[in-house]
mmCIF file of C-alpha atoms in Angstrom:
data_model
loop_
_atom_site.group_PDB
_atom_site.id
_atom_site.type_symbol
_atom_site.label_atom_id
_atom_site.label_comp_id
_atom_site.label_asym_id
_atom_site.label_seq_id
_atom_site.Cartn_x
_atom_site.Cartn_y
_atom_site.Cartn_z
ATOM 1 C CA MET M 1 122.076 77.208 142.016
ATOM 2 C CA SER M 2 118.417 75.588 141.751
ATOM 3 C CA THR M 3 118.558 76.447 138.180
ATOM 4 C CA ALA M 4 121.735 74.924 137.661
ATOM 5 C CA SER M 5 120.684 71.700 139.526
ATOM 6 C CA ALA M 6 117.367 71.406 137.552
ATOM 7 C CA ALA M 7 119.208 71.546 133.969
ATOM 8 C CA SER M 8 121.889 69.077 135.134
ATOM 9 C CA SER M 9 118.970 66.621 136.610
ATOM 10 C CA SER M 10 117.182 67.041 133.494
ATOM 11 C CA SER M 11 119.933 66.734 131.474
ATOM 12 C CA SER M 12 120.636 63.481 132.739
ATOM 13 C CA SER M 13 117.631 61.812 132.221
ATOM 14 C CA SER M 14 116.688 58.892 129.607
ATOM 15 C CA ALA M 15 117.087 60.108 125.872
ATOM 16 C CA GLY M 16 113.196 58.517 125.280
ATOM 17 C CA GLU M 17 111.938 60.917 128.254
ATOM 18 C CA MET M 18 110.449 64.381 127.598
ATOM 19 C CA ILE M 19 112.376 67.498 129.118
ATOM 20 C CA GLU M 20 110.826 70.185 130.625
ATOM 21 C CA ALA M 21 112.686 73.518 130.556
ATOM 22 C CA PRO M 22 113.184 75.183 133.928
ATOM 23 C CA SER M 23 111.008 78.307 134.246
ATOM 24 C CA GLN M 24 113.869 80.260 134.904
ATOM 25 C CA VAL M 25 115.186 79.388 131.975
ATOM 26 C CA LEU M 26 113.417 79.970 129.530
ATOM 27 C CA ASN M 27 110.678 83.268 130.500
ATOM 28 C CA PHE M 28 108.105 83.311 128.154
ATOM 29 C CA GLU M 29 106.612 86.459 130.257
ATOM 30 C CA GLU M 30 109.679 88.589 129.518
ATOM 31 C CA ILE M 31 110.006 87.665 125.781
ATOM 32 C CA ASP M 32 107.773 89.465 123.510
ATOM 33 C CA TYR M 33 107.895 86.698 120.723
ATOM 34 C CA LYS M 34 106.450 86.126 117.306
ATOM 35 C CA GLU M 35 106.515 82.729 117.386
ATOM 36 C CA ILE M 36 108.187 79.498 118.513
ATOM 37 C CA GLU M 37 109.743 77.101 116.177
ATOM 38 C CA VAL M 38 110.401 73.143 117.526
ATOM 39 C CA GLU M 39 112.709 71.429 115.931
ATOM 40 C CA GLU M 40 115.092 68.167 116.408
ATOM 41 C CA VAL M 41 118.366 68.615 116.899
ATOM 42 C CA SER M 42 120.973 65.935 115.634
ATOM 43 C CA SER M 43 119.956 62.387 115.540
ATOM 44 C CA ARG M 44 122.115 62.194 118.788
ATOM 45 C CA SER M 45 119.890 63.840 120.795
ATOM 46 C CA SER M 46 115.850 62.833 120.778
ATOM 47 C CA SER M 47 114.913 65.932 122.481
ATOM 48 C CA PRO M 48 113.241 69.021 121.085
ATOM 49 C CA SER M 49 114.787 72.292 121.131
ATOM 50 C CA VAL M 50 112.601 75.653 120.799
ATOM 51 C CA ARG M 51 113.690 78.595 119.112
ATOM 52 C CA MET M 52 112.976 81.719 119.584
ATOM 53 C CA ILE M 53 111.961 84.817 116.862
ATOM 54 C CA THR M 54 111.736 88.243 118.558
ATOM 55 C CA THR M 55 109.939 91.346 116.435
ATOM 56 C CA SER M 56 111.087 94.085 119.200
ATOM 57 C CA GLY M 57 113.577 92.217 121.277
ATOM 58 C CA PRO M 58 112.990 91.402 124.823
ATOM 59 C CA THR M 59 111.394 93.504 127.500
ATOM 60 C CA SER M 60 113.342 92.883 130.353
ATOM 61 C CA GLU M 61 117.120 93.875 130.948
ATOM 62 C CA LYS M 62 118.228 90.074 129.592
ATOM 63 C CA PRO M 63 119.044 89.598 126.148
ATOM 64 C CA ALA M 64 116.885 87.223 124.024
ATOM 65 C CA ARG M 65 118.372 83.730 122.833
ATOM 66 C CA SER M 66 118.758 83.211 119.586
ATOM 67 C CA HIS M 67 120.617 80.203 119.534
ATOM 68 C CA PRO M 68 118.463 76.977 119.792
ATOM 69 C CA TRP M 69 117.921 76.007 123.683
ATOM 70 C CA THR M 70 119.342 72.638 124.810
ATOM 71 C CA PRO M 71 119.436 70.952 128.143
ATOM 72 C CA ASP M 72 123.097 71.922 128.641
ATOM 73 C CA ASP M 73 122.736 75.907 128.259
ATOM 74 C CA SER M 74 122.869 77.235 131.511
ATOM 75 C CA THR M 75 121.306 80.650 132.162
ATOM 76 C CA ASP M 76 122.098 83.564 130.794
ATOM 77 C CA THR M 77 125.455 84.982 131.711
ATOM 78 C CA ASN M 78 124.808 88.577 133.007
ATOM 79 C CA GLY M 79 124.799 90.949 129.625
ATOM 80 C CA SER M 80 128.548 89.535 128.673
ATOM 81 C CA ASP M 81 127.301 87.532 125.799
ATOM 82 C CA ASN M 82 127.206 89.427 122.622
ATOM 83 C CA SER M 83 123.607 90.187 121.492
ATOM 84 C CA ILE M 84 122.705 90.382 117.672
ATOM 85 C CA PRO M 85 122.282 93.848 116.303
ATOM 86 C CA MET M 86 118.359 94.234 115.987
ATOM 87 C CA ALA M 87 118.983 95.056 111.989
ATOM 88 C CA TYR M 88 120.245 91.533 112.200
ATOM 89 C CA LEU M 89 116.673 90.230 112.950
ATOM 90 C CA THR M 90 115.533 91.548 109.591
ATOM 91 C CA LEU M 91 117.006 88.747 107.901
ATOM 92 C CA ASP M 92 116.180 85.484 106.745
ATOM 93 C CA HIS M 93 115.683 83.456 109.657
ATOM 94 C CA GLN M 94 118.289 80.515 108.862
ATOM 95 C CA LEU M 95 121.080 83.785 107.902
ATOM 96 C CA GLN M 96 120.870 85.318 111.169
ATOM 97 C CA PRO M 97 124.102 84.962 113.596
ATOM 98 C CA LEU M 98 123.795 82.835 116.522
ATOM 99 C CA ALA M 99 124.885 84.136 119.647
ATOM 100 C CA PRO M 100 128.136 82.759 120.836
ATOM 101 C CA CYS M 101 129.570 80.998 123.691
ATOM 102 C CA PRO M 102 131.125 83.757 125.814
ATOM 103 C CA ASN M 103 134.089 81.072 126.508
ATOM 104 C CA SER M 104 135.364 79.926 123.700
ATOM 105 C CA LYS M 105 137.566 82.219 121.642
ATOM 106 C CA GLU M 106 136.490 80.341 118.477
ATOM 107 C CA SER M 107 132.826 80.383 118.993
ATOM 108 C CA MET M 108 133.099 84.485 119.692
ATOM 109 C CA ALA M 109 135.589 84.793 115.901
ATOM 110 C CA VAL M 110 132.788 82.553 114.309
ATOM 111 C CA PHE M 111 130.136 84.898 115.129
ATOM 112 C CA GLU M 112 131.957 88.049 114.682
ATOM 113 C CA GLN M 113 133.066 86.233 110.770
ATOM 114 C CA HIS M 114 128.964 86.047 110.620
ATOM 115 C CA CYS M 115 128.731 89.003 111.988
ATOM 116 C CA LYS M 116 130.642 90.541 109.295
ATOM 117 C CA MET M 117 128.725 88.341 106.376
ATOM 118 C CA ALA M 118 125.957 89.289 107.507
ATOM 119 C CA GLN M 119 126.082 93.090 107.205
ATOM 120 C CA GLU M 120 128.268 92.093 103.793
ATOM 121 C CA TYR M 121 124.536 90.373 102.820
ATOM 122 C CA MET M 122 122.412 93.095 103.944
ATOM 123 C CA LYS M 123 124.870 95.831 102.190
ATOM 124 C CA VAL M 124 124.916 93.737 98.884
ATOM 125 C CA GLN M 125 121.204 93.123 99.162
ATOM 126 C CA THR M 126 120.567 97.385 99.659
ATOM 127 C CA GLU M 127 123.039 97.798 96.926
ATOM 128 C CA ILE M 128 120.504 94.995 94.810
ATOM 129 C CA ALA M 129 117.780 96.646 95.478
ATOM 130 C CA LEU M 130 118.837 100.514 94.804
ATOM 131 C CA LEU M 131 120.505 98.966 91.245
ATOM 132 C CA LEU M 132 117.256 97.117 90.555
ATOM 133 C CA GLN M 133 115.169 100.637 91.565
ATOM 134 C CA ARG M 134 117.530 102.440 89.145
ATOM 135 C CA LYS M 135 116.680 99.877 86.495
ATOM 136 C CA GLN M 136 113.376 100.346 86.438
ATOM 137 C CA GLU M 137 113.832 104.173 86.448
ATOM 138 C CA LEU M 138 115.902 103.943 83.433
ATOM 139 C CA VAL M 139 113.445 101.394 82.187
ATOM 140 C CA ALA M 140 110.459 104.092 82.344
ATOM 141 C CA GLU M 141 113.022 106.836 80.658
ATOM 142 C CA LEU M 142 113.717 104.257 77.894
ATOM 143 C CA ASP M 143 110.302 103.469 77.307
ATOM 144 C CA GLN M 144 109.337 107.385 77.367
ATOM 145 C CA ASP M 145 111.915 108.252 75.078
ATOM 146 C CA GLU M 146 110.858 105.567 72.723
ATOM 147 C CA LYS M 147 107.567 107.151 72.853
ATOM 148 C CA ASP M 148 108.796 110.497 72.464
ATOM 149 C CA GLN M 149 111.217 108.925 69.303
ATOM 150 C CA GLN M 150 107.910 107.220 67.630
ATOM 151 C CA ASN M 151 105.994 110.398 68.432
ATOM 152 C CA THR M 152 109.008 112.495 66.645
ATOM 153 C CA SER M 153 108.848 110.277 63.362
ATOM 154 C CA ARG M 154 105.321 110.423 63.344
ATOM 155 C CA LEU M 155 105.225 114.219 63.451
ATOM 156 C CA VAL M 156 108.086 114.034 60.781
ATOM 157 C CA GLN M 157 106.024 111.680 58.359
ATOM 158 C CA GLU M 158 102.658 113.877 59.201
ATOM 159 C CA HIS M 159 104.372 116.776 58.326
ATOM 160 C CA LYS M 160 106.596 115.466 55.090
ATOM 161 C CA LYS M 161 102.855 114.601 54.009
ATOM 162 C CA LEU M 162 101.187 118.044 54.285
ATOM 163 C CA LEU M 163 103.751 119.466 52.869
ATOM 164 C CA ASP M 164 103.585 117.075 49.986
ATOM 165 C CA GLU M 165 99.442 117.404 50.088
ATOM 166 C CA ASN M 166 100.261 121.299 50.466
ATOM 167 C CA LYS M 167 102.570 121.483 47.472
ATOM 168 C CA SER M 168 99.930 119.519 45.228
ATOM 169 C CA LEU M 169 97.231 121.591 46.779
ATOM 170 C CA SER M 170 99.715 124.669 44.898
ATOM 171 C CA THR M 171 99.848 122.828 41.598
ATOM 172 C CA TYR M 172 96.303 122.097 41.149
ATOM 173 C CA TYR M 173 95.478 125.774 42.060
ATOM 174 C CA GLN M 174 97.925 127.087 39.718
ATOM 175 C CA GLN M 175 96.415 124.992 37.182
ATOM 176 C CA CYS M 176 92.961 125.689 38.051
ATOM 177 C CA LYS M 177 93.569 129.083 37.747
ATOM 178 C CA LYS M 178 95.377 129.034 34.217
ATOM 179 C CA GLN M 179 91.815 127.593 33.399
ATOM 180 C CA LEU M 180 90.136 129.997 34.282
ATOM 181 C CA GLU M 181 92.157 132.690 33.118
ATOM 182 C CA VAL M 182 91.725 130.422 29.416
ATOM 183 C CA ILE M 183 87.872 129.824 29.768
ATOM 184 C CA ARG M 184 87.377 133.668 30.462
ATOM 185 C CA SER M 185 89.498 135.042 27.700
ATOM 186 C CA GLN M 186 87.177 132.567 25.359
ATOM 187 C CA GLN M 187 83.975 134.206 27.144
ATOM 188 C CA GLN M 188 85.393 138.075 25.977
ATOM 189 C CA LYS M 189 85.997 137.025 22.869
ATOM 190 C CA ARG M 190 82.864 135.260 22.132
ATOM 191 C CA GLN M 191 81.174 138.689 23.533
ATOM 192 C CA GLY M 192 83.395 140.701 21.170
ATOM 193 C CA THR M 193 82.250 139.142 18.256
ATOM 194 C CA SER M 194 78.390 138.844 19.006
#
């Protein structure tokens, strides 16, 4: 196959040369990509690796690569590799599980473990978000209760103040009424004597 020979010939080139990716291995027309990051692999290899972050998944039948491409990678197997569930693509780029090597049991086990951990992480994050939302609701209810309690205590104090004022006004009214009766009785006595 020409792709395999091109990949093997490119992997045998010297470390200082730029390695060109075969067009059949990385076909950018088949992938709806958001951005491509170029990052250095380890210090053992000077060739850059390309990591794709997809937004809506591949547009063809082939699953998109979610692990760094290196010259040693062969072409995609015909749907035999486990593709990453779309829900994991919402995770932070560094937390997304990488596609496993289908020929390695250890790689598959690590992939399954990573998927379980990512699922647990998403579950915990969802619970945290729900708990934070519930906390905000409870804080709002507590604030409202405190305002209601303050209003109630203010109304109680105002009611007590009005009762005291009413009592003092009633006392003053009775005093004024008695004074008025005294004044009238005095006037009647004066009129009787005159």
